[in-house]
Tab-separated table of C-alpha atoms in Angstrom:
chain	number	residue	atom	x	y	z
J	170	UNK	CA	125.740	118.062	57.535
J	171	UNK	CA	122.085	118.771	56.657
J	172	UNK	CA	121.227	119.259	52.988
J	173	UNK	CA	118.922	122.165	53.791
J	174	UNK	CA	117.674	124.362	56.600
J	175	UNK	CA	114.319	126.096	56.217
J	176	UNK	CA	114.377	127.058	52.511
J	177	UNK	CA	118.165	127.503	52.371
J	178	UNK	CA	120.469	124.933	50.771
J	179	UNK	CA	123.466	124.169	52.982
J	180	UNK	CA	126.810	124.367	51.152
J	181	UNK	CA	129.320	123.760	53.964
J	182	UNK	CA	129.828	124.132	57.712
J	183	UNK	CA	131.375	127.419	58.742
J	184	UNK	CA	134.035	125.435	60.598
J	185	UNK	CA	136.555	127.423	62.621
J	186	UNK	CA	134.672	130.641	61.847
J	187	UNK	CA	131.639	129.705	63.961
J	188	UNK	CA	129.642	132.705	65.153
J	189	UNK	CA	130.015	132.483	68.913
J	190	UNK	CA	128.505	129.364	70.503
J	191	UNK	CA	126.097	128.692	67.639
J	192	UNK	CA	126.166	126.163	64.822
J	193	UNK	CA	126.760	128.113	61.621
J	194	UNK	CA	126.638	127.172	57.949
J	195	UNK	CA	127.549	128.591	54.576
J	196	UNK	CA	124.262	128.453	52.696
J	197	UNK	CA	122.726	129.282	49.333
J	198	UNK	CA	119.745	131.602	49.816
J	199	UNK	CA	116.292	131.073	48.301
J	200	UNK	CA	115.190	133.140	45.308
J	201	UNK	CA	112.734	135.106	47.480
J	202	UNK	CA	115.668	136.827	49.196
J	203	UNK	CA	116.954	138.458	45.988
J	204	UNK	CA	120.509	137.807	47.152
J	205	UNK	CA	122.660	135.680	44.829
J	206	UNK	CA	125.803	135.272	46.950
J	207	UNK	CA	126.375	132.703	49.680
J	208	UNK	CA	125.294	133.694	53.168
J	209	UNK	CA	125.964	132.671	56.757
J	210	UNK	CA	123.088	130.793	58.399
J	211	UNK	CA	123.306	130.806	62.195
J	212	UNK	CA	121.198	128.454	64.320
J	213	UNK	CA	120.254	130.266	67.526
J	214	UNK	CA	118.635	127.207	69.061
J	215	UNK	CA	115.280	126.577	70.714
J	216	UNK	CA	113.693	129.824	71.905
J	217	UNK	CA	110.479	130.119	73.875
J	218	UNK	CA	107.829	132.640	72.859
J	219	UNK	CA	109.038	135.603	74.997
J	220	UNK	CA	112.629	135.159	73.794
J	221	UNK	CA	111.501	134.787	70.185
J	222	UNK	CA	109.550	138.038	70.512
J	223	UNK	CA	112.721	139.793	71.713
J	224	UNK	CA	114.759	138.347	68.854
J	225	UNK	CA	112.126	139.304	66.278
J	226	UNK	CA	112.161	142.928	67.469
J	227	UNK	CA	115.978	143.038	67.492
J	228	UNK	CA	116.123	141.460	64.042
J	229	UNK	CA	113.919	144.194	62.594
J	230	UNK	CA	116.218	146.835	64.093
J	231	UNK	CA	119.387	145.114	62.891
J	232	UNK	CA	118.043	144.558	59.381
J	233	UNK	CA	117.507	148.310	58.984
J	234	UNK	CA	121.176	149.155	59.653
J	235	UNK	CA	123.470	149.819	56.705
J	236	UNK	CA	127.078	149.933	57.826
J	237	UNK	CA	130.396	148.964	56.193
J	238	UNK	CA	131.551	147.888	59.652
J	239	UNK	CA	128.756	145.378	60.360
J	240	UNK	CA	127.432	142.296	58.573
J	241	UNK	CA	124.004	142.865	57.087
J	242	UNK	CA	121.152	140.865	58.582
J	243	UNK	CA	119.262	139.351	55.649
J	244	UNK	CA	116.632	137.054	57.112
J	245	UNK	CA	115.334	135.499	60.320
J	246	UNK	CA	112.853	132.783	61.134
J	247	UNK	CA	112.141	129.652	63.075
J	248	UNK	CA	111.223	126.045	62.410
J	249	UNK	CA	108.055	125.081	64.319
J	250	UNK	CA	108.231	121.971	66.477
J	251	UNK	CA	104.801	121.215	67.990
J	252	UNK	CA	104.950	121.033	71.766
J	253	UNK	CA	108.494	122.382	72.001
J	254	UNK	CA	110.257	125.754	71.722
J	255	UNK	CA	110.981	126.639	68.096
J	256	UNK	CA	114.434	126.554	66.550
J	257	UNK	CA	115.317	130.122	65.583
J	258	UNK	CA	117.801	131.071	62.884
J	259	UNK	CA	119.188	134.167	61.166
J	260	UNK	CA	121.177	134.758	58.001
J	261	UNK	CA	123.671	137.499	57.171
J	262	UNK	CA	126.297	138.294	54.558
J	263	UNK	CA	130.114	138.069	54.730
J	264	UNK	CA	130.510	134.265	54.931
J	265	UNK	CA	134.283	134.633	54.429
J	266	UNK	CA	134.823	136.841	57.485
J	267	UNK	CA	137.021	135.248	60.161
J	268	UNK	CA	137.042	136.003	63.905
J	269	UNK	CA	140.277	137.401	65.283
J	270	UNK	CA	142.518	134.670	66.634
J	271	UNK	CA	142.274	134.844	70.398
J	272	UNK	CA	145.471	136.006	72.021
J	273	UNK	CA	147.328	136.373	68.714
J	274	UNK	CA	149.299	139.580	68.177
J	275	UNK	CA	151.198	138.659	65.034
J	276	UNK	CA	151.720	141.349	62.422
J	277	UNK	CA	152.197	145.071	62.866
J	278	UNK	CA	150.886	147.408	65.498
J	279	UNK	CA	149.130	149.396	62.787
J	280	UNK	CA	147.243	146.329	61.561
J	281	UNK	CA	146.137	145.376	65.070
J	282	UNK	CA	144.917	148.878	65.809
J	283	UNK	CA	143.052	149.214	62.510
J	284	UNK	CA	141.155	146.029	63.363
J	285	UNK	CA	139.958	147.504	66.632
J	286	UNK	CA	139.116	150.839	65.019
J	287	UNK	CA	136.816	148.999	62.612
J	288	UNK	CA	135.135	147.192	65.510
J	289	UNK	CA	134.644	150.505	67.320
J	290	UNK	CA	133.067	152.041	64.215
J	291	UNK	CA	130.726	149.056	63.982
J	292	UNK	CA	129.733	149.543	67.612
J	293	UNK	CA	129.068	153.234	66.922
J	294	UNK	CA	126.744	152.387	64.020
J	295	UNK	CA	124.808	150.046	66.309
J	296	UNK	CA	124.593	152.777	68.925
J	297	UNK	CA	123.287	155.241	66.356
J	298	UNK	CA	120.483	152.767	65.643
J	299	UNK	CA	119.606	152.689	69.347
J	300	UNK	CA	121.268	149.350	70.116
J	301	UNK	CA	124.192	148.355	72.327
J	302	UNK	CA	126.317	145.363	71.350
J	303	UNK	CA	126.948	143.837	74.756
J	304	UNK	CA	129.317	141.109	73.546
J	305	UNK	CA	132.463	142.770	72.148
J	306	UNK	CA	135.400	140.377	72.333
J	307	UNK	CA	138.001	138.869	69.981
J	308	UNK	CA	135.574	136.252	68.699
J	309	UNK	CA	133.033	138.893	67.636
J	310	UNK	CA	135.547	141.026	65.719
J	311	UNK	CA	135.711	139.674	62.159
J	312	UNK	CA	138.437	140.141	59.558
J	313	UNK	CA	137.882	139.807	55.816
J	314	UNK	CA	140.341	140.800	53.100
J	315	UNK	CA	142.103	143.341	55.272
J	316	UNK	CA	138.821	144.910	56.424
J	317	UNK	CA	137.280	144.543	59.861
J	318	UNK	CA	133.669	144.032	60.903
J	319	UNK	CA	132.001	143.781	64.278
J	320	UNK	CA	129.726	140.751	64.248
J	321	UNK	CA	126.086	141.340	65.074
J	322	UNK	CA	125.219	140.750	68.762
J	323	UNK	CA	123.483	137.397	68.567
J	324	UNK	CA	123.820	136.458	72.226
J	325	UNK	CA	122.631	139.872	73.381
J	326	UNK	CA	119.769	139.825	70.840
J	327	UNK	CA	118.145	136.891	72.630
J	328	UNK	CA	118.661	138.232	76.154
J	329	UNK	CA	115.637	138.900	78.375
J	330	UNK	CA	115.769	141.386	81.279
J	331	UNK	CA	117.553	141.261	83.625
J	332	UNK	CA	120.269	140.991	81.010
J	333	UNK	CA	122.976	139.208	82.949
J	334	UNK	CA	126.080	138.763	80.792
J	335	UNK	CA	126.046	135.387	79.026
J	336	UNK	CA	129.378	133.565	78.887
J	337	UNK	CA	130.715	130.187	77.912
J	338	UNK	CA	134.239	130.395	79.347
J	339	UNK	CA	135.648	132.385	82.305
J	340	UNK	CA	137.997	134.424	80.065
J	341	UNK	CA	134.945	135.892	78.320
J	342	UNK	CA	134.307	137.915	81.489
J	343	UNK	CA	137.487	139.920	80.994
J	344	UNK	CA	135.789	142.758	79.098
J	345	UNK	CA	132.519	142.738	81.042
J	346	UNK	CA	132.116	145.522	83.570
J	347	UNK	CA	130.695	144.658	86.980
J	348	UNK	CA	127.299	146.332	86.446
J	349	UNK	CA	126.517	143.885	83.626
J	350	UNK	CA	127.033	140.977	86.016
J	351	UNK	CA	124.509	142.537	88.379
J	352	UNK	CA	121.938	142.464	85.568
J	353	UNK	CA	122.318	145.918	84.016
J	354	UNK	CA	121.581	146.136	80.297
J	355	UNK	CA	124.395	146.767	77.844
J	356	UNK	CA	124.938	150.454	77.059
J	357	UNK	CA	127.175	152.618	74.908
J	358	UNK	CA	129.423	153.052	77.932
J	359	UNK	CA	129.688	149.300	78.613
J	360	UNK	CA	130.633	148.755	74.948
J	361	UNK	CA	133.348	151.415	75.312
J	362	UNK	CA	134.621	149.519	78.372
J	363	UNK	CA	134.730	146.293	76.335
J	364	UNK	CA	136.624	148.068	73.548
J	365	UNK	CA	139.169	149.285	76.089
J	366	UNK	CA	139.609	145.751	77.426
J	367	UNK	CA	140.077	144.428	73.894
J	368	UNK	CA	142.578	147.177	73.067
J	369	UNK	CA	144.538	146.251	76.178
J	370	UNK	CA	144.559	142.567	75.297
J	371	UNK	CA	145.459	143.058	71.618
J	372	UNK	CA	148.256	145.514	72.379
J	373	UNK	CA	149.741	143.731	75.411
J	374	UNK	CA	148.709	140.070	75.124
J	375	UNK	CA	147.483	140.215	78.740
J	376	UNK	CA	144.077	140.011	80.420
J	377	UNK	CA	142.661	142.679	82.711
J	378	UNK	CA	142.111	139.807	85.170
J	379	UNK	CA	145.031	137.457	84.449
J	380	UNK	CA	143.807	134.653	86.706
J	381	UNK	CA	140.491	134.171	84.894
J	382	UNK	CA	141.890	131.462	82.632
J	383	UNK	CA	142.233	129.063	85.566
J	384	UNK	CA	138.965	129.973	87.315
J	385	UNK	CA	135.664	128.178	87.513
J	386	UNK	CA	132.732	130.209	86.241
J	387	UNK	CA	131.611	131.063	89.773
J	388	UNK	CA	135.096	132.196	90.825
J	389	UNK	CA	135.497	134.121	87.569
J	390	UNK	CA	132.258	136.018	88.170
J	391	UNK	CA	133.372	136.903	91.687
J	392	UNK	CA	136.740	138.059	90.371
J	393	UNK	CA	135.191	140.252	87.670
J	394	UNK	CA	132.836	141.766	90.254
J	395	UNK	CA	135.358	142.454	93.002
J	396	UNK	CA	138.828	142.720	91.436
J	397	UNK	CA	139.984	145.959	89.827
J	398	UNK	CA	141.557	145.575	86.366
J	399	UNK	CA	145.295	144.946	86.529
J	400	UNK	CA	147.119	147.039	83.952
J	401	UNK	CA	150.736	146.005	84.539
J	402	UNK	CA	151.262	145.394	80.802
J	403	UNK	CA	149.977	148.749	79.537
J	404	UNK	CA	151.655	149.799	76.279
J	405	UNK	CA	153.622	153.043	76.501
J	406	UNK	CA	152.376	156.426	75.358
J	407	UNK	CA	148.919	157.585	74.237
J	408	UNK	CA	147.556	154.034	73.964
J	409	UNK	CA	147.818	153.684	77.751
J	410	UNK	CA	145.853	156.901	78.239
J	411	UNK	CA	143.057	155.720	75.940
J	412	UNK	CA	142.840	152.324	77.629
J	413	UNK	CA	142.629	153.905	81.084
J	414	UNK	CA	139.868	156.237	79.921
J	415	UNK	CA	137.828	153.407	78.390
J	416	UNK	CA	138.147	151.367	81.605
J	417	UNK	CA	137.292	154.208	83.980
J	418	UNK	CA	134.912	152.918	86.708
J	419	UNK	CA	132.741	156.003	86.116
J	420	UNK	CA	130.960	155.602	82.764
J	421	UNK	CA	130.602	159.376	82.473
J	422	UNK	CA	134.394	159.727	82.326
J	423	UNK	CA	134.881	157.285	79.471
J	424	UNK	CA	135.084	158.473	75.840
J	425	UNK	CA	131.638	159.757	74.928
J	426	UNK	CA	131.176	157.429	71.948
J	427	UNK	CA	132.616	154.388	70.224
J	428	UNK	CA	133.322	156.662	67.252
J	429	UNK	CA	135.570	158.770	69.491
J	430	UNK	CA	137.381	155.561	70.492
J	431	UNK	CA	137.839	154.621	66.812
J	432	UNK	CA	139.271	158.029	65.966
J	433	UNK	CA	141.655	157.904	68.929
J	434	UNK	CA	142.800	154.398	67.905
J	435	UNK	CA	143.451	155.564	64.341
J	436	UNK	CA	145.680	158.320	65.697
J	437	UNK	CA	147.761	155.636	67.450
J	438	UNK	CA	148.527	153.583	64.336
J	439	UNK	CA	152.186	152.780	63.792
J	440	UNK	CA	154.415	150.243	62.035
J	441	UNK	CA	155.995	148.598	65.068
J	442	UNK	CA	156.029	144.793	64.953
J	443	UNK	CA	153.956	142.822	67.447
J	444	UNK	CA	155.011	139.430	68.771
J	445	UNK	CA	153.134	136.714	70.612
């Protein structure tokens, strides 16, 4: 574990709460930041100049957002390495936030739905700032003290056009609509699709494309492009209607905003127990 990174003092690795595929640390911020609490420092890796320019622009946009449903971006920078791409990093608050456990449905239906409502509200606040998330999945929905946050879109923030979806495991394609795989940029409508896929998974324990888990990346991409979502495990009642609307192949027929999705989810809350 390094003792420091840039002018931050490293306190501990983030461990099982890693932010996506990046090395992450709990760090003590420098006095210049005017922030006394511990922060999360995320290493985004070596970025070339065009990608760094994209990240710098996105960071300025993200830092201006004030939302109870999103971590706050505090700082961003890079460590120069002559002759090589620079190592970029960002810091944000909420170091105690934990990603949702993938595939877990323990607890009550109301708790599970409230978590997704919080993520949808976070997505809406990004949309209001003119940004799409582009990477909504269980690992980017964070829980802290009974509250839910949507993590900031680090992978999407370093994407250059054409913005082909970036994945590390075939299952991550489950909430990605086909247009994204053809290179289309993330939009409000594609985030609504991803929220619908996550609602389906959290309420049923099933994937839209159940065979993804055993696929290679190439086969998984073909499946996500060509196979229609399989909804055999739809929950009964209004939840099924909302999921179908979010996953509609026509973006114009999906809920008009992530806020509308959040409000619909909150109407579905109930005490029924969920089991794995």
